[in-house]
Tab-separated table of C-alpha atoms in Angstrom:
chain	number	residue	atom	x	y	z
A	939	MET	CA	-0.017	-0.020	0.001
A	940	LYS	CA	1.325	3.385	-0.958
A	941	ASN	CA	1.376	6.035	1.705
A	942	SER	CA	0.789	8.623	-1.042
A	943	LYS	CA	-2.970	8.060	-0.681
A	944	TRP	CA	-2.892	9.998	2.520
A	945	ILE	CA	-0.091	12.486	1.836
A	946	SER	CA	-0.661	16.037	2.709
A	947	ALA	CA	1.781	18.706	3.827
A	948	THR	CA	1.679	22.209	5.141
A	949	LEU	CA	3.410	24.122	2.356
A	950	ALA	CA	6.286	26.239	3.512
A	951	SER	CA	6.129	29.872	2.432
A	952	ALA	CA	9.043	31.553	0.683
A	953	LEU	CA	11.406	28.593	0.912
A	954	LEU	CA	12.776	29.018	-2.638
A	955	VAL	CA	15.678	30.459	-4.593
A	956	THR	CA	16.436	31.514	-8.186
A	957	ALA	CA	17.148	28.937	-10.832
A	958	GLY	CA	20.521	27.696	-12.087
A	959	ALA	CA	22.048	24.985	-14.217
A	960	GLY	CA	24.293	21.960	-13.801
A	961	SER	CA	24.303	18.640	-11.932
A	962	ALA	CA	25.943	17.378	-8.685
A	963	LEU	CA	25.171	14.993	-5.894
A	964	ALA	CA	27.495	15.921	-3.028
A	965	ALA	CA	26.138	17.991	-0.117
A	966	SER	CA	27.717	21.386	0.250
A	967	ALA	CA	29.330	22.701	3.366
A	968	GLY	CA	27.379	25.156	5.604
A	969	GLY	CA	28.264	28.712	6.458
A	970	SER	CA	27.312	32.267	5.782
A	971	LYS	CA	29.450	33.022	2.776
A	972	THR	CA	28.341	34.607	-0.538
A	973	GLY	CA	29.098	33.524	-4.055
A	974	THR	CA	27.518	33.320	-7.485
A	975	VAL	CA	25.483	30.766	-9.392
A	976	SER	CA	25.045	30.781	-13.144
A	977	ALA	CA	21.446	31.500	-14.044
A	978	ALA	CA	20.186	30.110	-17.313
A	979	VAL	CA	18.876	33.430	-18.621
A	980	SER	CA	19.768	36.423	-16.450
A	981	GLY	CA	23.411	35.663	-15.841
A	982	PRO	CA	25.329	35.275	-12.572
A	983	VAL	CA	23.300	35.824	-9.371
A	984	LYS	CA	24.742	36.437	-5.899
A	985	VAL	CA	23.961	33.596	-3.478
A	986	LYS	CA	24.157	33.674	0.264
A	987	GLU	CA	24.974	30.408	2.120
A	988	GLY	CA	23.172	29.612	5.273
A	989	THR	CA	21.636	26.932	7.467
A	990	ALA	CA	18.174	25.971	8.704
A	991	THR	CA	17.252	23.594	11.499
A	992	TRP	CA	14.306	21.218	11.255
A	993	THR	CA	13.123	18.253	13.314
A	994	VAL	CA	13.358	15.129	11.172
A	995	ASN	CA	11.606	12.074	12.563
A	996	GLY	CA	11.868	13.697	16.026
A	997	THR	CA	15.585	14.614	15.807
A	998	PRO	CA	16.867	18.167	15.206
A	999	VAL	CA	18.898	18.441	11.975
A	1000	THR	CA	20.655	21.462	10.546
A	1001	PHE	CA	20.534	21.663	6.728
A	1002	ASN	CA	22.743	23.701	4.403
A	1003	THR	CA	20.812	26.285	2.384
A	1004	ILE	CA	21.354	28.970	-0.180
A	1005	ASP	CA	19.377	32.244	-0.299
A	1006	SER	CA	18.838	34.702	-3.079
A	1007	GLY	CA	16.316	37.493	-3.346
A	1008	GLY	CA	14.483	36.215	-0.252
A	1009	TYR	CA	14.034	32.639	-1.442
A	1010	LYS	CA	15.688	29.508	0.024
A	1011	LEU	CA	16.723	26.153	-1.359
A	1012	TYR	CA	18.080	23.099	0.523
A	1013	ALA	CA	20.981	20.794	-0.152
A	1014	LEU	CA	19.397	17.860	-1.977
A	1015	SER	CA	21.820	15.130	-0.877
A	1016	GLN	CA	21.617	16.183	2.724
A	1017	VAL	CA	17.886	16.225	2.877
A	1018	ALA	CA	17.629	12.933	1.033
A	1019	GLY	CA	20.072	11.337	3.394
A	1020	GLU	CA	18.186	12.402	6.500
A	1021	ILE	CA	14.819	11.060	5.245
A	1022	GLY	CA	16.417	7.823	4.048
A	1023	ALA	CA	16.130	8.358	0.325
A	1024	HIS	CA	18.617	7.020	-2.188
A	1025	VAL	CA	20.213	9.461	-4.698
A	1026	ALA	CA	21.874	8.512	-7.920
A	1027	ALA	CA	22.946	10.116	-11.194
A	1028	SER	CA	20.677	9.300	-14.170
A	1029	ALA	CA	20.741	9.980	-17.894
A	1030	SER	CA	18.279	12.815	-17.438
A	1031	GLY	CA	19.744	14.325	-14.211
A	1032	ILE	CA	19.198	13.001	-10.715
A	1033	ALA	CA	17.075	10.031	-9.585
A	1034	LEU	CA	15.778	9.619	-6.022
A	1035	ASN	CA	13.907	6.696	-4.419
A	1036	ASP	CA	12.413	6.568	-0.908
A	1037	SER	CA	13.641	3.800	1.421
A	1038	LYS	CA	10.432	1.710	0.999
A	1039	GLY	CA	10.689	1.756	-2.744
A	1040	LEU	CA	7.308	3.365	-3.129
A	1041	HIS	CA	8.275	6.556	-4.959
A	1042	THR	CA	10.739	7.554	-7.722
A	1043	LEU	CA	11.669	11.149	-8.358
A	1044	GLN	CA	13.508	12.418	-11.400
A	1045	ILE	CA	14.823	15.993	-11.411
A	1046	LYS	CA	17.235	18.038	-13.553
A	1047	PRO	CA	19.119	21.049	-12.233
A	1048	GLY	CA	18.091	24.211	-14.057
A	1049	SER	CA	14.651	22.746	-15.040
A	1050	LYS	CA	11.437	23.421	-13.203
A	1051	SER	CA	9.932	20.215	-14.641
A	1052	PHE	CA	10.369	16.958	-12.767
A	1053	GLN	CA	8.652	13.579	-12.555
A	1054	VAL	CA	7.145	11.761	-9.546
A	1055	ASP	CA	6.315	8.110	-10.165
A	1056	GLY	CA	6.238	8.867	-13.922
A	1057	GLU	CA	3.876	11.851	-13.642
A	1058	ALA	CA	4.978	15.321	-14.588
A	1059	GLN	CA	5.276	17.912	-11.837
A	1060	SER	CA	6.721	21.403	-11.591
A	1061	PHE	CA	8.926	23.220	-9.125
A	1062	THR	CA	8.252	26.857	-8.406
A	1063	ILE	CA	11.984	27.520	-8.775
A	1064	ALA	CA	14.250	25.232	-10.696
A	1065	PRO	CA	16.904	23.298	-8.781
A	1066	VAL	CA	20.308	25.088	-8.549
A	1067	THR	CA	23.835	23.805	-8.731
A	1068	TYR	CA	26.124	25.710	-6.434
A	1069	LYS	CA	29.696	24.739	-5.437
A	1070	ASN	CA	29.176	21.295	-6.912
A	1071	SER	CA	25.954	20.672	-4.900
A	1072	THR	CA	22.360	20.682	-5.984
A	1073	TYR	CA	19.795	22.709	-4.069
A	1074	VAL	CA	16.069	22.226	-4.346
A	1075	GLU	CA	12.729	23.285	-2.851
A	1076	LEU	CA	12.341	21.510	0.428
A	1077	THR	CA	8.595	20.898	0.535
A	1078	LYS	CA	8.223	19.431	-2.956
A	1079	LEU	CA	11.260	17.222	-2.420
A	1080	VAL	CA	9.994	15.775	0.897
A	1081	VAL	CA	6.374	15.371	-0.221
A	1082	SER	CA	7.259	13.836	-3.618
A	1083	LEU	CA	9.202	11.161	-1.791
A	1084	GLY	CA	6.179	10.305	0.296
A	1085	GLY	CA	7.115	12.298	3.375
A	1086	GLU	CA	5.341	14.933	5.420
A	1087	LEU	CA	6.373	18.499	6.163
A	1088	ASP	CA	4.892	21.044	8.574
A	1089	ALA	CA	6.381	24.547	8.103
A	1090	ASP	CA	4.775	25.947	11.259
A	1091	SER	CA	6.495	23.388	13.525
A	1092	THR	CA	9.535	22.993	11.170
A	1093	SER	CA	9.149	19.251	11.343
A	1094	ILE	CA	9.632	16.558	8.679
A	1095	LEU	CA	8.649	12.915	8.614
A	1096	SER	CA	10.228	10.480	6.217
A	1097	PHE	CA	6.775	9.022	5.602
A	1098	ALA	CA	3.485	10.855	5.797
A	1099	ARG	CA	0.919	9.871	8.401
A	1100	PRO	CA	-2.415	8.561	7.059
A	1101	GLU	CA	-5.257	11.074	7.015
A	1102	GLY	CA	-8.835	10.293	7.936
A	1103	LEU	CA	-11.186	9.268	10.714
A	1104	PHE	CA	-10.296	6.288	12.850
A	1105	ASP	CA	-11.973	4.010	15.449
A	1106	THR	CA	-11.869	0.493	17.063
A	1107	LEU	CA	-8.437	0.619	18.678
A	1108	HIS	CA	-6.465	-2.509	19.648
A	1109	TRP	CA	-2.926	-3.055	20.958
A	1110	ALA	CA	-0.741	-5.919	19.715
A	1111	ALA	CA	1.972	-7.764	21.657
A	1112	ASP	CA	4.760	-6.087	19.563
A	1113	GLY	CA	3.684	-2.681	20.805
A	1114	SER	CA	1.871	-1.643	17.663
A	1115	VAL	CA	-1.578	-0.210	17.498
A	1116	ILE	CA	-4.270	-1.465	15.097
A	1117	ALA	CA	-7.172	0.843	14.146
A	1118	ASN	CA	-9.880	0.979	11.532
A	1119	GLN	CA	-10.112	3.875	9.100
A	1120	SER	CA	-13.827	4.474	9.321
A	1121	ASP	CA	-14.136	6.956	6.466
A	1122	ALA	CA	-12.317	4.769	3.891
A	1123	GLU	CA	-14.280	3.526	0.834
A	1124	SER	CA	-13.470	-0.062	1.855
A	1125	THR	CA	-12.330	-1.732	5.021
A	1126	GLN	CA	-8.841	-0.520	5.960
A	1127	LEU	CA	-7.331	-1.883	9.200
A	1128	LEU	CA	-4.006	-0.145	9.692
A	1129	LYS	CA	-1.191	-1.238	11.953
A	1130	PHE	CA	0.930	1.548	13.471
A	1131	GLY	CA	4.487	1.223	14.766
A	1132	GLY	CA	5.837	3.393	17.510
A	1133	ASP	CA	7.026	6.241	15.161
A	1134	GLN	CA	4.972	8.718	13.179
A	1135	GLY	CA	4.729	7.680	9.538
A	1136	ASN	CA	5.449	4.029	10.434
A	1137	TYR	CA	2.345	2.063	9.465
A	1138	GLN	CA	1.109	-0.630	7.109
A	1139	LEU	CA	-2.134	-2.143	5.835
A	1140	PHE	CA	-3.076	-4.909	8.290
A	1141	SER	CA	-6.345	-6.314	6.980
A	1142	THR	CA	-9.234	-5.579	4.620
A	1143	ASP	CA	-11.590	-8.174	6.148
A	1144	ASP	CA	-14.902	-6.564	7.044
A	1145	SER	CA	-15.619	-9.028	9.824
A	1146	ALA	CA	-12.223	-8.381	11.494
A	1147	VAL	CA	-12.803	-4.704	12.204
A	1148	ASP	CA	-13.641	-5.209	15.923
A	1149	PHE	CA	-11.953	-8.328	17.273
A	1150	ALA	CA	-11.499	-9.501	20.844
A	1151	VAL	CA	-7.858	-9.457	21.898
A	1152	SER	CA	-6.205	-12.210	23.913
A	1153	ALA	CA	-4.577	-11.345	27.264
A	1154	ASP	CA	-1.108	-11.670	25.706
A	1155	GLN	CA	-2.236	-9.431	22.801
A	1156	ARG	CA	-0.969	-11.953	20.204
A	1157	TRP	CA	-4.379	-12.969	18.838
A	1158	GLY	CA	-7.689	-11.549	17.943
A	1159	ALA	CA	-11.010	-13.413	17.752
A	1160	PHE	CA	-14.094	-12.467	15.657
A	1161	ASN	CA	-17.081	-13.986	13.884
A	1162	ASP	CA	-17.468	-13.944	10.124
A	1163	ASP	CA	-20.871	-13.301	8.538
A	1164	THR	CA	-21.753	-17.011	8.816
A	1165	GLY	CA	-21.121	-17.229	12.583
A	1166	GLN	CA	-17.838	-19.059	12.107
A	1167	LEU	CA	-15.312	-18.030	14.761
A	1168	ARG	CA	-11.960	-16.970	13.386
A	1169	LEU	CA	-8.619	-16.068	14.862
A	1170	ILE	CA	-6.331	-13.341	13.492
A	1171	ASP	CA	-2.624	-13.273	14.205
A	1172	LEU	CA	-1.899	-9.747	15.447
A	1173	ASN	CA	1.661	-9.959	14.184
A	1174	SER	CA	1.155	-11.150	10.623
A	1175	GLY	CA	-2.593	-10.581	10.014
A	1176	ALA	CA	-3.067	-14.258	9.040
A	1177	ILE	CA	-6.585	-15.528	9.664
A	1178	LYS	CA	-7.720	-19.069	10.490
A	1179	ALA	CA	-10.960	-20.757	11.516
A	1180	LEU	CA	-11.508	-21.997	15.067
A	1181	GLY	CA	-13.859	-25.018	15.247
A	1182	THR	CA	-16.910	-25.486	13.092
A	1183	ASP	CA	-19.713	-24.092	15.181
A	1184	ASN	CA	-21.669	-21.351	13.383
A	1185	SER	CA	-24.238	-20.408	16.124
A	1186	VAL	CA	-24.679	-16.721	16.948
A	1187	LYS	CA	-21.747	-15.595	19.249
A	1188	THR	CA	-21.398	-12.135	20.811
A	1189	ASP	CA	-19.232	-10.524	23.531
A	1190	LEU	CA	-16.132	-12.675	22.907
A	1191	ILE	CA	-13.818	-12.792	25.940
A	1192	TRP	CA	-10.530	-14.626	26.176
A	1193	SER	CA	-9.488	-16.430	29.321
A	1194	LYS	CA	-6.312	-15.059	30.817
A	1195	ASP	CA	-4.268	-18.143	29.821
A	1196	GLY	CA	-5.515	-17.933	26.214
A	1197	LYS	CA	-6.827	-21.466	26.191
A	1198	LYS	CA	-10.547	-20.567	26.005
A	1199	ILE	CA	-12.796	-17.914	24.545
A	1200	TYR	CA	-16.068	-17.295	26.418
A	1201	PHE	CA	-19.043	-15.847	24.618
A	1202	ILE	CA	-22.824	-15.212	24.787
A	1203	GLN	CA	-24.549	-17.659	22.489
A	1204	GLY	CA	-27.875	-17.870	20.625
A	1205	ASP	CA	-30.184	-15.781	18.527
A	1206	LYS	CA	-31.671	-14.259	21.672
A	1207	GLN	CA	-28.384	-14.112	23.605
A	1208	GLU	CA	-29.824	-16.689	26.025
A	1209	LYS	CA	-26.696	-18.788	26.756
A	1210	ILE	CA	-23.117	-18.452	27.890
A	1211	ALA	CA	-20.596	-20.887	26.397
A	1212	SER	CA	-16.889	-21.323	25.791
A	1213	ILE	CA	-14.740	-22.742	23.071
A	1214	SER	CA	-11.421	-24.469	23.371
A	1215	VAL	CA	-8.716	-22.626	21.370
A	1216	GLU	CA	-6.845	-25.893	20.935
A	1217	SER	CA	-9.664	-28.218	19.817
A	1218	GLY	CA	-12.525	-25.953	18.790
A	1219	THR	CA	-14.914	-27.765	21.070
A	1220	VAL	CA	-17.834	-25.713	22.370
A	1221	ALA	CA	-19.015	-26.184	25.962
A	1222	THR	CA	-22.103	-24.724	27.582
A	1223	VAL	CA	-21.438	-22.595	30.693
A	1224	LEU	CA	-24.977	-21.389	31.402
A	1225	ALA	CA	-28.310	-22.210	29.724
A	1226	ASP	CA	-30.978	-20.608	31.953
A	1227	LYS	CA	-33.055	-19.448	29.030
A	1228	VAL	CA	-32.865	-15.828	30.193
A	1229	GLU	CA	-32.573	-13.709	27.102
A	1230	ASN	CA	-30.726	-10.443	26.205
A	1231	LYS	CA	-27.460	-11.071	27.990
A	1232	SER	CA	-24.559	-8.776	27.154
A	1233	GLU	CA	-21.240	-7.323	28.383
A	1234	LEU	CA	-19.745	-10.623	29.398
A	1235	ARG	CA	-16.687	-10.563	31.693
A	1236	VAL	CA	-14.606	-13.435	33.023
A	1237	SER	CA	-12.500	-13.162	36.238
A	1238	ALA	CA	-8.738	-13.571	35.860
A	1239	ASP	CA	-8.885	-16.880	37.735
A	1240	GLU	CA	-11.813	-18.115	35.682
A	1241	LYS	CA	-13.839	-18.779	38.879
A	1242	SER	CA	-16.696	-16.455	37.949
A	1243	VAL	CA	-18.329	-14.607	35.120
A	1244	ALA	CA	-20.346	-11.368	35.199
A	1245	TYR	CA	-22.759	-10.013	32.647
A	1246	ILE	CA	-25.710	-7.705	32.080
A	1247	VAL	CA	-29.324	-8.764	31.397
A	1248	ASN	CA	-31.574	-6.316	29.663
A	1249	LEU	CA	-34.929	-7.066	31.254
A	1250	THR	CA	-37.997	-6.144	29.192
A	1251	GLY	CA	-41.557	-5.379	30.190
A	1252	VAL	CA	-43.808	-8.252	31.281
A	1253	ALA	CA	-47.094	-8.688	29.465
A	1254	LYS	CA	-50.224	-9.218	31.638
A	1255	ASN	CA	-53.732	-10.110	30.645
A	1256	ASP	CA	-57.032	-10.991	32.315
A	1257	ALA	CA	-58.848	-14.283	32.111
A	1258	ASP	CA	-60.561	-13.345	28.897
A	1259	SER	CA	-57.240	-12.457	27.244
A	1260	THR	CA	-58.796	-9.637	25.290
A	1261	GLU	CA	-56.733	-7.086	23.510
A	1262	ASP	CA	-58.162	-4.264	25.620
A	1263	SER	CA	-57.114	-6.019	28.832
A	1264	LEU	CA	-53.480	-6.511	27.789
A	1265	THR	CA	-50.994	-4.456	29.800
A	1266	VAL	CA	-47.177	-4.437	30.027
A	1267	ASP	CA	-45.474	-4.074	33.400
A	1268	PHE	CA	-42.187	-2.108	32.991
A	1269	SER	CA	-41.565	-1.833	36.709
A	1270	LYS	CA	-38.694	-4.301	36.595
A	1271	ALA	CA	-37.444	-3.458	33.114
A	1272	GLY	CA	-33.897	-2.255	32.615
A	1273	GLU	CA	-30.310	-3.471	32.817
A	1274	GLN	CA	-29.152	-5.597	35.777
A	1275	LEU	CA	-25.838	-7.070	36.603
A	1276	TYR	CA	-25.493	-10.820	37.311
A	1277	LYS	CA	-22.652	-12.950	38.486
A	1278	LEU	CA	-22.201	-16.720	38.134
A	1279	ASP	CA	-19.851	-18.878	40.283
A	1280	LEU	CA	-18.090	-21.227	37.922
A	1281	THR	CA	-16.604	-23.337	40.782
A	1282	VAL	CA	-20.015	-24.675	41.862
A	1283	LYS	CA	-21.779	-27.290	39.741
A	1284	ASP	CA	-25.206	-26.180	38.598
A	1285	ALA	CA	-24.841	-22.817	40.330
A	1286	LYS	CA	-27.498	-20.245	39.678
A	1287	PRO	CA	-26.727	-16.720	38.579
A	1288	VAL	CA	-27.001	-14.119	41.356
A	1289	ALA	CA	-28.467	-10.680	40.696
A	1290	LEU	CA	-26.080	-8.036	41.961
A	1291	THR	CA	-28.296	-5.003	41.207
A	1292	THR	CA	-31.937	-4.036	41.080
A	1293	SER	CA	-31.485	-0.280	40.359
A	1294	ALA	CA	-32.904	1.460	37.313
A	1295	ASP	CA	-29.663	3.000	36.123
A	1296	ASN	CA	-27.859	1.944	32.969
A	1297	LYS	CA	-24.825	-0.193	33.658
A	1298	LEU	CA	-21.843	0.107	31.298
A	1299	TYR	CA	-18.301	-1.364	31.114
A	1300	PRO	CA	-18.560	-3.953	33.940
A	1301	GLU	CA	-15.236	-5.296	35.173
A	1302	ILE	CA	-14.508	-8.079	37.740
A	1303	LEU	CA	-11.983	-6.713	40.203
A	1304	ALA	CA	-9.210	-8.643	41.934
A	1305	ASP	CA	-11.250	-8.775	45.154
A	1306	GLY	CA	-14.204	-10.362	43.325
A	1307	ASN	CA	-16.306	-7.222	43.366
A	1308	VAL	CA	-17.722	-5.906	40.089
A	1309	ALA	CA	-17.103	-2.306	39.059
A	1310	TYR	CA	-19.283	-0.560	36.504
A	1311	LEU	CA	-20.174	2.893	35.131
A	1312	SER	CA	-23.565	3.897	36.380
A	1313	ALA	CA	-25.475	6.171	34.015
A	1314	ASP	CA	-28.854	7.762	34.895
A	1315	ALA	CA	-31.478	6.228	32.598
A	1316	ASP	CA	-33.152	9.622	32.151
A	1317	GLY	CA	-29.859	11.513	31.726
A	1318	LYS	CA	-30.669	13.848	34.661
A	1319	ALA	CA	-27.688	12.844	36.883
A	1320	ALA	CA	-23.982	12.615	36.294
A	1321	ASN	CA	-22.338	9.249	35.619
A	1322	THR	CA	-20.696	7.563	38.612
A	1323	LEU	CA	-18.303	4.610	39.025
A	1324	LYS	CA	-19.602	1.991	41.387
A	1325	SER	CA	-18.324	-1.228	42.992
A	1326	VAL	CA	-20.869	-3.857	43.904
A	1327	LYS	CA	-20.243	-6.818	46.245
A	1328	ALA	CA	-21.679	-10.301	45.922
A	1329	ASP	CA	-24.482	-9.436	48.420
A	1330	GLY	CA	-25.585	-6.552	46.266
A	1331	THR	CA	-24.291	-3.688	48.409
A	1332	SER	CA	-22.633	-1.043	46.316
A	1333	THR	CA	-20.338	1.958	46.927
A	1334	ASN	CA	-19.228	4.833	44.763
A	1335	ILE	CA	-15.630	4.948	43.719
A	1336	ALA	CA	-14.570	8.558	44.398
A	1337	LEU	CA	-13.532	10.449	41.240
A	1338	ASP	CA	-12.810	14.062	40.365
A	1339	VAL	CA	-14.234	13.590	36.859
A	1340	GLU	CA	-17.503	12.298	35.371
A	1341	PRO	CA	-16.542	8.871	34.044
A	1342	THR	CA	-17.249	8.007	30.391
A	1343	TRP	CA	-15.220	4.799	29.921
A	1344	VAL	CA	-13.721	2.107	32.223
A	1345	SER	CA	-11.420	-0.906	31.623
A	1346	SER	CA	-9.569	-3.311	33.813
A	1347	VAL	CA	-5.757	-3.403	33.618
A	1348	ASN	CA	-3.689	-5.841	35.646
A	1349	ASP	CA	-5.162	-5.555	39.230
A	1350	GLY	CA	-6.769	-2.127	38.734
A	1351	LEU	CA	-8.778	0.086	36.410
A	1352	VAL	CA	-8.170	2.732	33.821
A	1353	VAL	CA	-10.854	5.434	33.763
A	1354	SER	CA	-11.591	8.157	31.241
A	1355	GLY	CA	-13.775	11.112	32.222
A	1356	THR	CA	-14.531	14.806	31.822
A	1357	THR	CA	-14.074	17.589	34.312
A	1358	ALA	CA	-16.550	20.448	34.854
A	1359	ASP	CA	-14.849	22.545	32.129
A	1360	GLY	CA	-14.997	19.761	29.592
A	1361	THR	CA	-11.392	18.631	29.889
A	1362	THR	CA	-10.768	14.954	29.298
A	1363	VAL	CA	-8.696	13.173	31.962
A	1364	VAL	CA	-7.516	9.549	31.881
A	1365	TYR	CA	-6.044	8.005	34.991
A	1366	SER	CA	-5.418	4.612	36.567
A	1367	ILE	CA	-6.743	3.280	39.897
A	1368	ASN	CA	-4.732	0.532	41.544
A	1369	ALA	CA	-6.105	-2.245	43.763
A	1370	SER	CA	-5.736	-0.038	46.892
A	1371	GLY	CA	-7.687	2.846	45.287
A	1372	ALA	CA	-4.783	5.181	44.627
A	1373	LYS	CA	-5.156	7.236	41.419
A	1374	THR	CA	-2.457	8.306	38.874
A	1375	GLU	CA	-3.213	10.770	36.156
A	1376	LEU	CA	-2.104	9.422	32.735
A	1377	TYR	CA	-3.316	12.042	30.277
A	1378	ARG	CA	-5.186	15.331	30.118
A	1379	SER	CA	-6.603	17.088	27.040
A	1380	THR	CA	-9.113	19.770	26.059
A	1381	GLU	CA	-10.001	17.670	22.940
A	1382	ASP	CA	-12.732	15.085	22.758
A	1383	VAL	CA	-11.672	11.519	23.431
A	1384	SER	CA	-14.005	8.882	22.120
A	1385	GLU	CA	-11.965	5.685	22.652
A	1386	VAL	CA	-9.206	4.485	24.915
A	1387	ALA	CA	-7.069	1.316	24.669
A	1388	VAL	CA	-4.392	0.240	27.136
A	1389	SER	CA	-1.173	-1.628	26.344
A	1390	LYS	CA	-0.607	-4.997	28.012
A	1391	ASP	CA	1.714	-3.594	30.725
A	1392	GLY	CA	-0.480	-0.518	31.213
A	1393	SER	CA	2.450	1.829	30.411
A	1394	LYS	CA	0.934	3.283	27.230
A	1395	LEU	CA	-2.489	4.461	26.083
A	1396	ALA	CA	-3.905	4.657	22.614
A	1397	ILE	CA	-6.773	7.109	22.177
A	1398	ILE	CA	-9.086	8.364	19.462
A	1399	SER	CA	-9.100	12.115	19.733
A	1400	ASP	CA	-11.262	13.983	17.226
A	1401	GLY	CA	-10.934	10.928	14.918
A	1402	LYS	CA	-7.128	10.791	15.164
A	1403	VAL	CA	-5.072	7.916	16.592
A	1404	VAL	CA	-2.816	9.205	19.422
A	1405	VAL	CA	-0.410	7.226	21.598
A	1406	ILE	CA	0.236	8.474	25.147
A	1407	LYS	CA	3.369	7.472	27.029
A	1408	GLY	CA	4.694	9.239	30.090
A	1409	GLY	CA	2.031	11.923	29.658
A	1410	LYS	CA	3.356	12.797	26.207
A	1411	ALA	CA	1.095	12.514	23.165
A	1412	LEU	CA	2.262	11.305	19.732
A	1413	GLU	CA	-0.254	11.668	16.865
A	1414	LEU	CA	-0.045	8.746	14.503
A	1415	THR	CA	-2.651	10.072	12.058
A	1416	LYS	CA	-3.810	13.460	10.950
């Protein structure tokens, strides 16, 4: 996949110089001297040597430049070397190739015309030969080779970041982040390395957009459109079938050891089952015929599961069963949390809640309690984070934000929320209740994903993929 699909750059203003003639590949020495360059038409023009410092892939680099009449050109060989491009003499002038072999650039000193991947382009000012070195427009050189340039921040990337709207974040064991480009014409799952501009096409499978990640972050699990469960290797992107069962499966959850995948089963989400990753054998965990189960969670020790049941209204009628006598009792309707002890044979699920609030992002904590985000069903009260015990007693977990998202990490939680002034704050809560702020931003954050060791966050901020480490944000898309 060519990165050029998403290339865009902030064009630098007045980074040009007058045209000249000749051909050379060596980089010139820096300094602040003056000299002359032979112009093709107007004769010798005085040139002032200089330097300019840019950040290239995060590292400050000082380039040699020449100025004339308020315009500036950059030493071609030096810039090409810093962004990893190969430079060679060609029959028509100078040929350049980026390090991934995606782009070919053909230029000729003294000529405004040049070619990018066989297509004609034009410099504003023709490349100049000065003291046996070739100088060119910086922006067009970088962008033509698939890079990205921002004149405002004086930063250059060897490879441009993809541009678009992204969602469904996932971490992989190698430290990469996988995200879906939601505004692409067809499915585009991209895998991002740790550096800006370092990405590749991971998958184009529609069914694989939102997969469940194993605890070691080496595998993803998803259903195809036939109900067949499939595994995707988060390193290579290779996909293989798991078992042959094609019943409806939702809320896929891996066991911590990676040997089982639990799921809610059935057209009406009435069962809980598991499948062996080794054999593909499906086993029933719970078949109580209670419909509308969701948000399945499995404890780290696999001794219990928690889930939500969406209770609907109960129809009532009189002895005559007439249409006019039919009523629906909604007094017990709503979402309720349940917990099932897997260590007891034929155990019955226990209701943990009876309240009317919406219950989001349940997580089984290390002490066996279940934490969840409580949202007022009528939207009249602020969200709260609650912890509920096996006997149904609950307490609020004190926060200085209104929570919007919760996930378990190791023995604690990571919480995202908003302050009174709309600022987004993400912080961790350990098993003892101590909080550590991980990130703060005035921009909207719609998704959060946590690396295996909890040291890094990936977020979707205004549609962009951003990685947070040590409180510092690195934008992987634009």
